[in-house]
Amino acid sequence: MKKTKKKTVIIAIISVVIILALGVSAFFIIKSMNHKEEQADSNGVVGKISADWNTGLDESKKSTESSSSGTQIPGYGTAEMKAGDTQLHLSIGNPKENNCGFYATLQLEDGTVLYKSELLKPGYGLTEVPLQQTLKKGTYDAEVFYECVTLDGEQSPLNSAKSKFKLVVN
């Protein structure tokens, strides 16, 4: 009788542990799936350069003068993120109207590099930028430094431009 009761208690404990493990596993699987859906809604995958980059601008409101007057460089006013985050929601890319390639470097005014892109062909870009380091709470002067190059095999340097903005870390 004593052995049977002991076996029943052990089986009950093992069953509870298995049920808890399954519950915890299900929780993390569901949480992971929801996180992937949130990223899909952002028009970009963190660090992945997309061929159908969305500038976030209303294309129908562009004037023909601006699209025919040379290289277009994206501009920024303010970007926000949370302290300790390893990604920044910022649209970095090369407008499809351009006929040159870009290398984009996201950096702080003091020269601290937060991200450096591979070659961005016209129409390519990303909206979730992976950062090389986290930032503490505060307001930073930041910029995206665009280096323009030819699209031939040599990628000869053309011009460059800086797009400055305030980076607010909450």
Short mmCIF file of C-alpha atoms in Angstrom, two decimals:
data_model
loop_
_atom_site.label_atom_id
_atom_site.label_comp_id
_atom_site.label_asym_id
_atom_site.label_seq_id
_atom_site.Cartn_x
_atom_site.Cartn_y
_atom_site.Cartn_z
CA MET A 1 0.00 0.00 0.00
CA LYS A 2 2.82 2.38 0.90
CA LYS A 3 4.64 1.68 -2.41
CA THR A 4 1.50 2.33 -4.43
CA LYS A 5 0.90 5.67 -2.71
CA LYS A 6 4.54 6.66 -3.24
CA LYS A 7 4.32 5.73 -6.96
CA THR A 8 1.12 7.75 -7.32
CA VAL A 9 2.75 10.83 -5.76
CA ILE A 10 5.83 10.50 -8.00
CA ILE A 11 3.67 10.08 -11.12
CA ALA A 12 1.58 13.11 -10.11
CA ILE A 13 4.71 15.25 -9.60
CA ILE A 14 6.19 14.16 -12.94
CA SER A 15 2.85 14.88 -14.66
CA VAL A 16 2.70 18.38 -13.16
CA VAL A 17 6.29 19.11 -14.25
CA ILE A 18 5.55 17.92 -17.80
CA ILE A 19 2.36 20.00 -17.99
CA LEU A 20 4.23 23.09 -16.73
CA ALA A 21 7.03 22.52 -19.26
CA LEU A 22 4.49 22.23 -22.09
CA GLY A 23 2.72 25.39 -20.93
CA VAL A 24 5.95 27.39 -20.76
CA SER A 25 6.99 26.09 -24.20
CA ALA A 26 3.62 27.02 -25.70
CA PHE A 27 3.86 30.51 -24.18
CA PHE A 28 7.28 31.18 -25.75
CA ILE A 29 6.24 29.77 -29.12
CA ILE A 30 3.15 32.00 -29.22
CA LYS A 31 5.17 35.02 -28.05
CA SER A 32 7.76 34.36 -30.76
CA MET A 33 5.06 34.14 -33.43
CA ASN A 34 3.50 37.43 -32.31
CA HIS A 35 6.91 39.15 -32.39
CA LYS A 36 7.44 38.00 -35.99
CA GLU A 37 4.03 39.40 -36.97
CA GLU A 38 4.94 42.78 -35.42
CA GLN A 39 8.14 42.89 -37.47
CA ALA A 40 6.27 42.02 -40.66
CA ASP A 41 4.00 45.03 -40.11
CA SER A 42 6.99 47.40 -40.06
CA ASN A 43 7.72 47.09 -43.81
CA GLY A 44 11.14 45.65 -43.07
CA VAL A 45 13.05 42.99 -41.25
CA VAL A 46 15.73 44.10 -38.85
CA GLY A 47 18.97 44.44 -40.78
CA LYS A 48 17.57 42.97 -43.98
CA ILE A 49 17.85 45.20 -47.01
CA SER A 50 14.68 45.02 -49.06
CA ALA A 51 14.31 45.55 -52.80
CA ASP A 52 10.86 47.06 -52.27
CA TRP A 53 11.99 49.67 -49.74
CA ASN A 54 9.18 51.95 -48.61
CA THR A 55 10.39 55.51 -48.14
CA GLY A 56 7.35 56.30 -46.04
CA LEU A 57 6.51 59.23 -48.33
CA ASP A 58 3.39 59.68 -50.43
CA GLU A 59 4.81 59.03 -53.91
CA SER A 60 1.86 60.81 -55.59
CA LYS A 61 2.77 64.12 -53.91
CA LYS A 62 6.33 64.25 -55.28
CA SER A 63 6.95 67.07 -57.69
CA THR A 64 8.55 66.26 -61.03
CA GLU A 65 11.09 69.00 -60.36
CA SER A 66 12.52 67.19 -57.34
CA SER A 67 12.68 63.83 -59.10
CA SER A 68 14.58 65.23 -62.08
CA SER A 69 17.04 67.49 -60.26
CA GLY A 70 19.83 65.08 -59.31
CA THR A 71 20.42 62.60 -56.54
CA GLN A 72 17.69 62.34 -53.91
CA ILE A 73 18.82 61.95 -50.30
CA PRO A 74 16.33 60.91 -47.58
CA GLY A 75 15.90 63.46 -44.80
CA TYR A 76 14.95 63.05 -41.15
CA GLY A 77 13.68 65.27 -38.35
CA THR A 78 13.54 63.15 -35.22
CA ALA A 79 13.77 59.45 -34.43
CA GLU A 80 12.83 57.81 -31.14
CA MET A 81 13.77 54.56 -29.45
CA LYS A 82 13.91 53.00 -26.00
CA ALA A 83 17.11 52.90 -23.96
CA GLY A 84 18.85 49.56 -24.38
CA ASP A 85 17.15 48.69 -27.70
CA THR A 86 19.33 47.08 -30.35
CA GLN A 87 17.31 48.35 -33.29
CA LEU A 88 16.00 51.69 -34.50
CA HIS A 89 12.87 52.20 -36.58
CA LEU A 90 14.29 54.53 -39.23
CA SER A 91 13.91 54.30 -42.99
CA ILE A 92 17.39 54.25 -44.54
CA GLY A 93 17.64 53.64 -48.26
CA ASN A 94 18.22 54.79 -51.79
CA PRO A 95 15.20 56.31 -53.58
CA LYS A 96 14.36 54.40 -56.76
CA GLU A 97 14.67 57.56 -58.88
CA ASN A 98 18.45 57.72 -58.29
CA ASN A 99 20.97 56.36 -60.79
CA CYS A 100 23.76 55.76 -58.27
CA GLY A 101 24.38 53.47 -55.32
CA PHE A 102 24.57 54.47 -51.66
CA TYR A 103 26.55 53.35 -48.67
CA ALA A 104 24.76 54.64 -45.58
CA THR A 105 26.36 55.10 -42.17
CA LEU A 106 24.21 55.92 -39.15
CA GLN A 107 26.36 57.72 -36.60
CA LEU A 108 26.27 60.10 -33.69
CA GLU A 109 27.71 63.60 -34.06
CA ASP A 110 30.80 62.51 -32.09
CA GLY A 111 31.59 59.91 -34.78
CA THR A 112 30.24 56.84 -32.95
CA VAL A 113 29.07 54.48 -35.72
CA LEU A 114 25.76 52.77 -34.96
CA TYR A 115 25.20 51.09 -38.36
CA LYS A 116 26.95 50.79 -41.72
CA SER A 117 25.09 49.42 -44.74
CA GLU A 118 26.19 47.33 -47.65
CA LEU A 119 25.63 48.81 -51.13
CA LEU A 120 22.09 50.15 -51.48
CA LYS A 121 20.99 50.10 -55.11
CA PRO A 122 18.16 52.43 -56.22
CA GLY A 123 14.91 51.32 -54.57
CA TYR A 124 16.69 49.30 -51.87
CA GLY A 125 16.64 50.09 -48.17
CA LEU A 126 15.56 49.01 -44.72
CA THR A 127 13.21 50.33 -42.06
CA GLU A 128 14.50 48.45 -39.01
CA VAL A 129 18.16 49.32 -38.46
CA PRO A 130 20.26 46.97 -36.29
CA LEU A 131 22.51 49.00 -34.00
CA GLN A 132 26.10 48.06 -33.18
CA GLN A 133 25.59 49.27 -29.61
CA THR A 134 22.82 50.32 -27.26
CA LEU A 135 22.29 53.90 -26.12
CA LYS A 136 21.46 55.36 -22.73
CA LYS A 137 18.49 57.66 -22.15
CA GLY A 138 18.98 61.13 -23.62
CA THR A 139 18.83 63.22 -26.79
CA TYR A 140 21.61 62.75 -29.32
CA ASP A 141 22.64 64.67 -32.42
CA ALA A 142 22.80 61.99 -35.10
CA GLU A 143 23.15 61.72 -38.86
CA VAL A 144 22.98 59.32 -41.74
CA PHE A 145 26.06 59.84 -43.89
CA TYR A 146 25.36 58.82 -47.50
CA GLU A 147 28.30 58.00 -49.77
CA CYS A 148 27.19 57.95 -53.41
CA VAL A 149 28.98 55.63 -55.85
CA THR A 150 28.62 54.57 -59.47
CA LEU A 151 26.72 51.36 -60.12
CA ASP A 152 29.38 49.89 -62.38
CA GLY A 153 31.82 47.24 -61.16
CA GLU A 154 34.26 49.89 -59.89
CA GLN A 155 31.79 51.72 -57.63
CA SER A 156 33.70 54.97 -58.13
CA PRO A 157 32.95 57.63 -55.50
CA LEU A 158 30.62 60.42 -56.56
CA ASN A 159 29.41 62.84 -53.90
CA SER A 160 28.29 62.46 -50.31
CA ALA A 161 25.66 63.98 -48.08
CA LYS A 162 24.71 64.11 -44.41
CA SER A 163 21.14 63.95 -43.22
CA LYS A 164 21.12 65.21 -39.62
CA PHE A 165 18.40 64.54 -37.05
CA LYS A 166 17.69 64.31 -33.32
CA LEU A 167 17.73 60.82 -31.83
CA VAL A 168 15.61 60.70 -28.68
CA VAL A 169 16.26 57.72 -26.41
CA ASN A 170 13.54 57.24 -23.77
#
